[in-house]
Amino acid sequence: MKIGLFVPCYVDALYPEVGVSTLKLLRSLGLDVEYPERQTCCGQPMGNAGFEKMAVPLAKKYDELFRSYDYVVAPSASCAAYVRCFHPQLLGGKDKVCEAAGKTVDLVEFLHDILKVESLPAYFPHKVSVHNSCHGVRELGLSSPSERNIPRFNKIIDLLRLVEGIEVVEPERPDECCGFGGMFSVEEPAVSARMGLDKVRRHMATGAEYITGPDSSCLMHMQGVAEKQGLDIKFIHVAQILTSTR
């Protein structure tokens, strides 16, 4: 199995340790992983802002760069969801082949659904509250959406429970948006900040030391809100927990 690692631009620029942890984790599982250095943004910021034509060249480059891999793994639910859900229509719709999009998965999906990982040599002796990002819940199915009458599940929690020493909790209203929403946080900053504060307070009410999730963008937004308000809570991507050791 040949894996292409896609590291979103904001992860590369602001949280490179998340990309490093993802690569380390995949290789520890015996996988052949490559990081194509010519990769760029997937086009999500332009697409979400209504400038889809500007995202087309990026979608084309993504497909050219990653189509030869068996899977493309990204430590970002939102970017993986954008590629899989929107690249095909950007590149011509259902009658056109968009090979890389169909092979693109979030890290949690890949570990849980494809590799079906049942054990990890990870150790993280802390209480952690899980943040279920909107893209992960409603586009990738990483956890069950509360508005649907279906049995509850959470693939993030399933993986975290493989970690020795961890205590995993969820906040009240576990799949409510944190307020980031990409361009939403730029266009409606006051609403976005209040949603973020409400979300952080619900996470803190669990008694957790850390907030984790599959999206550094959501964690970044909540971390900014927490630091501005002087709230004592730490943030960590799920990939970093899954690679933590004694």
mmCIF file of C-alpha atoms in Angstrom:
data_model
loop_
_atom_site.group_PDB
_atom_site.id
_atom_site.type_symbol
_atom_site.label_atom_id
_atom_site.label_comp_id
_atom_site.label_asym_id
_atom_site.label_seq_id
_atom_site.Cartn_x
_atom_site.Cartn_y
_atom_site.Cartn_z
ATOM 1 C CA MET A 1 0.000 0.000 0.000
ATOM 2 C CA LYS A 2 1.480 3.301 -1.119
ATOM 3 C CA ILE A 3 0.381 6.359 0.859
ATOM 4 C CA GLY A 4 0.617 10.007 -0.141
ATOM 5 C CA LEU A 5 0.704 12.381 2.825
ATOM 6 C CA PHE A 6 -1.201 15.622 2.269
ATOM 7 C CA VAL A 7 -0.386 18.301 4.837
ATOM 8 C CA PRO A 8 -2.802 21.270 4.626
ATOM 9 C CA CYS A 9 -1.259 24.721 4.290
ATOM 10 C CA TYR A 10 -2.281 25.985 7.726
ATOM 11 C CA VAL A 11 -0.857 22.836 9.335
ATOM 12 C CA ASP A 12 2.391 23.275 7.394
ATOM 13 C CA ALA A 13 2.663 26.954 8.369
ATOM 14 C CA LEU A 14 1.387 26.935 11.952
ATOM 15 C CA TYR A 15 1.356 23.356 13.268
ATOM 16 C CA PRO A 16 4.138 21.447 11.472
ATOM 17 C CA GLU A 17 4.382 19.113 14.466
ATOM 18 C CA VAL A 18 0.970 17.699 13.462
ATOM 19 C CA GLY A 19 2.289 16.758 10.027
ATOM 20 C CA VAL A 20 5.405 15.234 11.588
ATOM 21 C CA SER A 21 3.296 13.218 14.050
ATOM 22 C CA THR A 22 1.089 11.953 11.212
ATOM 23 C CA LEU A 23 4.087 10.811 9.179
ATOM 24 C CA LYS A 24 5.640 9.181 12.243
ATOM 25 C CA LEU A 25 2.396 7.371 13.065
ATOM 26 C CA LEU A 26 1.827 6.036 9.548
ATOM 27 C CA ARG A 27 5.397 4.815 9.208
ATOM 28 C CA SER A 28 5.247 3.162 12.632
ATOM 29 C CA LEU A 29 2.434 1.035 11.206
ATOM 30 C CA GLY A 30 4.763 -0.263 8.506
ATOM 31 C CA LEU A 31 3.320 1.802 5.663
ATOM 32 C CA ASP A 32 5.144 3.157 2.621
ATOM 33 C CA VAL A 33 4.507 6.897 2.978
ATOM 34 C CA GLU A 34 5.662 9.714 0.715
ATOM 35 C CA TYR A 35 5.326 13.464 1.126
ATOM 36 C CA PRO A 36 5.215 15.081 -2.334
ATOM 37 C CA GLU A 37 7.019 18.392 -1.876
ATOM 38 C CA ARG A 38 5.193 20.116 -4.759
ATOM 39 C CA GLN A 39 1.854 19.973 -2.983
ATOM 40 C CA THR A 40 -0.077 23.176 -2.349
ATOM 41 C CA CYS A 41 -3.399 24.281 -0.851
ATOM 42 C CA CYS A 42 -6.407 22.116 -1.758
ATOM 43 C CA GLY A 43 -8.440 25.220 -2.653
ATOM 44 C CA GLN A 44 -10.854 25.129 0.259
ATOM 45 C CA PRO A 45 -10.405 28.814 1.321
ATOM 46 C CA MET A 46 -11.237 30.061 -2.181
ATOM 47 C CA GLY A 47 -14.106 27.623 -2.621
ATOM 48 C CA ASN A 48 -15.663 28.477 0.726
ATOM 49 C CA ALA A 49 -15.392 32.195 -0.035
ATOM 50 C CA GLY A 50 -17.356 31.746 -3.273
ATOM 51 C CA PHE A 51 -14.392 31.918 -5.668
ATOM 52 C CA GLU A 52 -14.590 28.379 -6.990
ATOM 53 C CA LYS A 53 -12.855 29.184 -10.289
ATOM 54 C CA MET A 54 -9.727 30.099 -8.315
ATOM 55 C CA ALA A 55 -9.790 26.646 -6.708
ATOM 56 C CA VAL A 56 -9.859 24.754 -10.026
ATOM 57 C CA PRO A 57 -6.097 24.985 -10.788
ATOM 58 C CA LEU A 58 -5.335 23.762 -7.266
ATOM 59 C CA ALA A 59 -7.733 20.843 -7.616
ATOM 60 C CA LYS A 60 -6.074 19.912 -10.930
ATOM 61 C CA LYS A 61 -2.616 20.020 -9.389
ATOM 62 C CA TYR A 62 -3.791 17.957 -6.432
ATOM 63 C CA ASP A 63 -5.186 15.284 -8.725
ATOM 64 C CA GLU A 64 -2.021 15.172 -10.841
ATOM 65 C CA LEU A 65 0.223 14.943 -7.796
ATOM 66 C CA PHE A 66 -1.702 12.345 -5.782
ATOM 67 C CA ARG A 67 -3.545 10.151 -8.310
ATOM 68 C CA SER A 68 -0.827 7.463 -8.329
ATOM 69 C CA TYR A 69 -1.194 6.666 -4.623
ATOM 70 C CA ASP A 70 -3.429 3.989 -3.148
ATOM 71 C CA TYR A 71 -4.600 6.436 -0.485
ATOM 72 C CA VAL A 72 -4.014 10.096 0.289
ATOM 73 C CA VAL A 73 -4.053 10.709 4.047
ATOM 74 C CA ALA A 74 -4.499 14.163 5.593
ATOM 75 C CA PRO A 75 -4.421 15.216 9.268
ATOM 76 C CA SER A 76 -7.411 17.459 8.609
ATOM 77 C CA ALA A 77 -11.059 16.471 8.382
ATOM 78 C CA SER A 78 -12.044 19.739 6.682
ATOM 79 C CA CYS A 79 -9.441 19.546 3.906
ATOM 80 C CA ALA A 80 -10.053 15.838 3.307
ATOM 81 C CA ALA A 81 -13.784 16.567 3.106
ATOM 82 C CA TYR A 82 -13.295 19.449 0.674
ATOM 83 C CA VAL A 83 -11.158 17.348 -1.633
ATOM 84 C CA ARG A 84 -13.492 14.371 -1.592
ATOM 85 C CA CYS A 85 -16.783 16.263 -1.817
ATOM 86 C CA PHE A 86 -15.900 19.199 -4.069
ATOM 87 C CA HIS A 87 -12.876 18.409 -6.240
ATOM 88 C CA PRO A 88 -14.896 16.111 -8.556
ATOM 89 C CA GLN A 89 -17.381 18.868 -9.386
ATOM 90 C CA LEU A 90 -14.613 21.455 -9.733
ATOM 91 C CA LEU A 91 -12.933 19.239 -12.308
ATOM 92 C CA GLY A 92 -16.014 18.657 -14.420
ATOM 93 C CA GLY A 93 -18.664 16.776 -12.488
ATOM 94 C CA LYS A 94 -19.637 13.136 -12.389
ATOM 95 C CA ASP A 95 -18.652 12.410 -16.004
ATOM 96 C CA LYS A 96 -15.015 13.333 -15.370
ATOM 97 C CA VAL A 97 -12.495 11.183 -13.539
ATOM 98 C CA CYS A 98 -11.018 12.737 -10.408
ATOM 99 C CA GLU A 99 -8.896 9.896 -9.129
ATOM 100 C CA ALA A 100 -7.154 11.465 -6.143
ATOM 101 C CA ALA A 101 -10.356 12.766 -4.547
ATOM 102 C CA GLY A 102 -11.830 9.297 -4.187
ATOM 103 C CA LYS A 103 -8.645 8.097 -2.491
ATOM 104 C CA THR A 104 -8.406 10.984 -0.013
ATOM 105 C CA VAL A 105 -9.183 10.264 3.629
ATOM 106 C CA ASP A 106 -8.758 11.939 6.964
ATOM 107 C CA LEU A 107 -6.219 10.322 9.305
ATOM 108 C CA VAL A 108 -8.927 9.117 11.717
ATOM 109 C CA GLU A 109 -10.912 7.513 8.897
ATOM 110 C CA PHE A 110 -7.808 5.822 7.568
ATOM 111 C CA LEU A 111 -6.776 4.333 10.905
ATOM 112 C CA HIS A 112 -10.293 3.355 11.966
ATOM 113 C CA ASP A 113 -12.011 2.254 8.752
ATOM 114 C CA ILE A 114 -9.243 1.153 6.417
ATOM 115 C CA LEU A 115 -6.395 -0.112 8.604
ATOM 116 C CA LYS A 116 -8.786 -1.050 11.430
ATOM 117 C CA VAL A 117 -6.073 -0.386 14.009
ATOM 118 C CA GLU A 118 -6.682 -2.302 17.242
ATOM 119 C CA SER A 119 -3.571 -1.411 19.254
ATOM 120 C CA LEU A 120 -1.030 1.393 19.511
ATOM 121 C CA PRO A 121 2.042 1.798 21.740
ATOM 122 C CA ALA A 122 0.854 5.243 22.843
ATOM 123 C CA TYR A 123 0.793 6.691 26.371
ATOM 124 C CA PHE A 124 -0.963 9.920 27.365
ATOM 125 C CA PRO A 125 -1.924 10.109 31.062
ATOM 126 C CA HIS A 126 -4.316 13.045 30.815
ATOM 127 C CA LYS A 127 -8.023 13.835 30.736
ATOM 128 C CA VAL A 128 -8.957 14.828 27.196
ATOM 129 C CA SER A 129 -12.161 16.338 25.810
ATOM 130 C CA VAL A 130 -12.939 15.434 22.198
ATOM 131 C CA HIS A 131 -13.945 18.113 19.697
ATOM 132 C CA ASN A 132 -16.050 16.805 16.822
ATOM 133 C CA SER A 133 -15.510 19.196 13.921
ATOM 134 C CA CYS A 134 -18.444 19.913 11.611
ATOM 135 C CA HIS A 135 -16.786 18.546 8.449
ATOM 136 C CA GLY A 136 -15.765 15.412 10.289
ATOM 137 C CA VAL A 137 -19.255 14.753 11.616
ATOM 138 C CA ARG A 138 -21.402 15.627 8.629
ATOM 139 C CA GLU A 139 -19.218 15.029 5.582
ATOM 140 C CA LEU A 140 -16.840 12.263 6.655
ATOM 141 C CA GLY A 141 -18.925 10.477 9.290
ATOM 142 C CA LEU A 142 -16.244 10.472 11.979
ATOM 143 C CA SER A 143 -18.996 10.558 14.602
ATOM 144 C CA SER A 144 -22.772 10.405 14.718
ATOM 145 C CA PRO A 145 -24.623 13.712 14.197
ATOM 146 C CA SER A 146 -26.974 14.504 17.071
ATOM 147 C CA GLU A 147 -29.812 15.542 14.757
ATOM 148 C CA ARG A 148 -30.153 12.029 13.346
ATOM 149 C CA ASN A 149 -31.888 9.226 15.191
ATOM 150 C CA ILE A 150 -29.111 6.666 14.797
ATOM 151 C CA PRO A 151 -26.948 4.724 17.280
ATOM 152 C CA ARG A 152 -24.131 6.863 18.646
ATOM 153 C CA PHE A 153 -20.575 6.265 17.475
ATOM 154 C CA ASN A 154 -17.313 8.170 17.498
ATOM 155 C CA LYS A 155 -14.270 6.974 15.586
ATOM 156 C CA ILE A 156 -12.002 9.537 17.252
ATOM 157 C CA ILE A 157 -12.893 8.189 20.683
ATOM 158 C CA ASP A 158 -12.455 4.600 19.489
ATOM 159 C CA LEU A 159 -8.854 5.394 18.547
ATOM 160 C CA LEU A 160 -8.109 7.411 21.672
ATOM 161 C CA ARG A 161 -9.253 4.505 23.827
ATOM 162 C CA LEU A 162 -6.295 2.546 22.457
ATOM 163 C CA VAL A 163 -3.974 4.968 24.270
ATOM 164 C CA GLU A 164 -2.710 3.894 27.679
ATOM 165 C CA GLY A 165 -3.426 6.219 30.604
ATOM 166 C CA ILE A 166 -5.900 8.496 28.820
ATOM 167 C CA GLU A 167 -9.333 9.530 30.112
ATOM 168 C CA VAL A 168 -11.645 10.546 27.266
ATOM 169 C CA VAL A 169 -14.694 12.782 27.729
ATOM 170 C CA GLU A 170 -17.036 14.826 25.557
ATOM 171 C CA PRO A 171 -18.650 18.213 26.247
ATOM 172 C CA GLU A 172 -22.348 18.950 26.457
ATOM 173 C CA ARG A 173 -23.735 19.383 22.895
ATOM 174 C CA PRO A 174 -20.744 17.446 21.518
ATOM 175 C CA ASP A 175 -21.169 18.190 17.809
ATOM 176 C CA GLU A 176 -22.018 21.876 18.043
ATOM 177 C CA CYS A 177 -19.800 24.135 15.896
ATOM 178 C CA CYS A 178 -16.884 25.945 17.562
ATOM 179 C CA GLY A 179 -17.523 29.022 15.398
ATOM 180 C CA PHE A 180 -14.453 28.855 13.171
ATOM 181 C CA GLY A 181 -16.049 27.852 9.887
ATOM 182 C CA GLY A 182 -13.187 29.176 7.752
ATOM 183 C CA MET A 183 -14.430 32.392 6.141
ATOM 184 C CA PHE A 184 -17.261 32.612 8.682
ATOM 185 C CA SER A 185 -14.766 33.647 11.358
ATOM 186 C CA VAL A 186 -13.572 36.469 9.085
ATOM 187 C CA GLU A 187 -16.998 37.646 7.957
ATOM 188 C CA GLU A 188 -18.728 37.310 11.359
ATOM 189 C CA PRO A 189 -15.909 37.680 13.912
ATOM 190 C CA ALA A 190 -18.083 38.626 16.894
ATOM 191 C CA VAL A 191 -20.449 35.669 16.442
ATOM 192 C CA SER A 192 -17.521 33.349 15.723
ATOM 193 C CA ALA A 193 -15.659 34.421 18.866
ATOM 194 C CA ARG A 194 -18.738 33.961 21.068
ATOM 195 C CA MET A 195 -19.404 30.515 19.648
ATOM 196 C CA GLY A 196 -15.768 29.630 20.304
ATOM 197 C CA LEU A 197 -15.950 30.843 23.895
ATOM 198 C CA ASP A 198 -19.136 28.882 24.565
ATOM 199 C CA LYS A 199 -17.541 25.775 23.103
ATOM 200 C CA VAL A 200 -14.318 26.102 25.098
ATOM 201 C CA ARG A 201 -16.293 26.582 28.323
ATOM 202 C CA ARG A 202 -18.280 23.404 27.636
ATOM 203 C CA HIS A 203 -15.060 21.491 27.072
ATOM 204 C CA MET A 204 -13.594 22.915 30.285
ATOM 205 C CA ALA A 205 -16.719 21.953 32.238
ATOM 206 C CA THR A 206 -15.718 18.307 31.730
ATOM 207 C CA GLY A 207 -12.598 18.875 33.829
ATOM 208 C CA ALA A 208 -10.351 18.076 30.886
ATOM 209 C CA GLU A 209 -6.726 19.183 30.713
ATOM 210 C CA TYR A 210 -6.674 19.071 26.914
ATOM 211 C CA ILE A 211 -9.044 19.567 23.996
ATOM 212 C CA THR A 212 -8.282 17.367 21.008
ATOM 213 C CA GLY A 213 -9.728 16.726 17.564
ATOM 214 C CA PRO A 214 -8.874 15.914 13.946
ATOM 215 C CA ASP A 215 -8.830 19.530 12.732
ATOM 216 C CA SER A 216 -6.060 21.960 13.668
ATOM 217 C CA SER A 217 -8.214 24.790 12.300
ATOM 218 C CA CYS A 218 -10.917 24.272 14.948
ATOM 219 C CA LEU A 219 -8.306 23.789 17.647
ATOM 220 C CA MET A 220 -6.523 26.963 16.490
ATOM 221 C CA HIS A 221 -9.742 28.972 16.739
ATOM 222 C CA MET A 222 -10.573 27.716 20.217
ATOM 223 C CA GLN A 223 -6.992 28.157 21.377
ATOM 224 C CA GLY A 224 -7.047 31.793 20.267
ATOM 225 C CA VAL A 225 -10.296 32.375 22.152
ATOM 226 C CA ALA A 226 -8.975 30.629 25.269
ATOM 227 C CA GLU A 227 -5.714 32.580 25.291
ATOM 228 C CA LYS A 228 -7.518 35.891 24.811
ATOM 229 C CA GLN A 229 -9.816 35.104 27.749
ATOM 230 C CA GLY A 230 -6.978 33.731 29.911
ATOM 231 C CA LEU A 231 -8.561 30.272 30.176
ATOM 232 C CA ASP A 232 -6.414 27.415 31.460
ATOM 233 C CA ILE A 233 -6.873 24.661 28.859
ATOM 234 C CA LYS A 234 -4.422 23.070 26.416
ATOM 235 C CA PHE A 235 -4.923 21.937 22.825
ATOM 236 C CA ILE A 236 -3.476 18.982 20.954
ATOM 237 C CA HIS A 237 -4.220 17.254 17.648
ATOM 238 C CA VAL A 238 -5.311 13.629 17.840
ATOM 239 C CA ALA A 239 -2.237 12.563 15.813
ATOM 240 C CA GLN A 240 0.024 13.925 18.531
ATOM 241 C CA ILE A 241 -1.778 11.905 21.217
ATOM 242 C CA LEU A 242 -1.598 8.734 19.126
ATOM 243 C CA THR A 243 2.184 9.125 18.850
ATOM 244 C CA SER A 244 2.834 10.108 22.474
ATOM 245 C CA THR A 245 4.971 7.736 24.525
ATOM 246 C CA ARG A 246 6.385 7.503 28.032
#
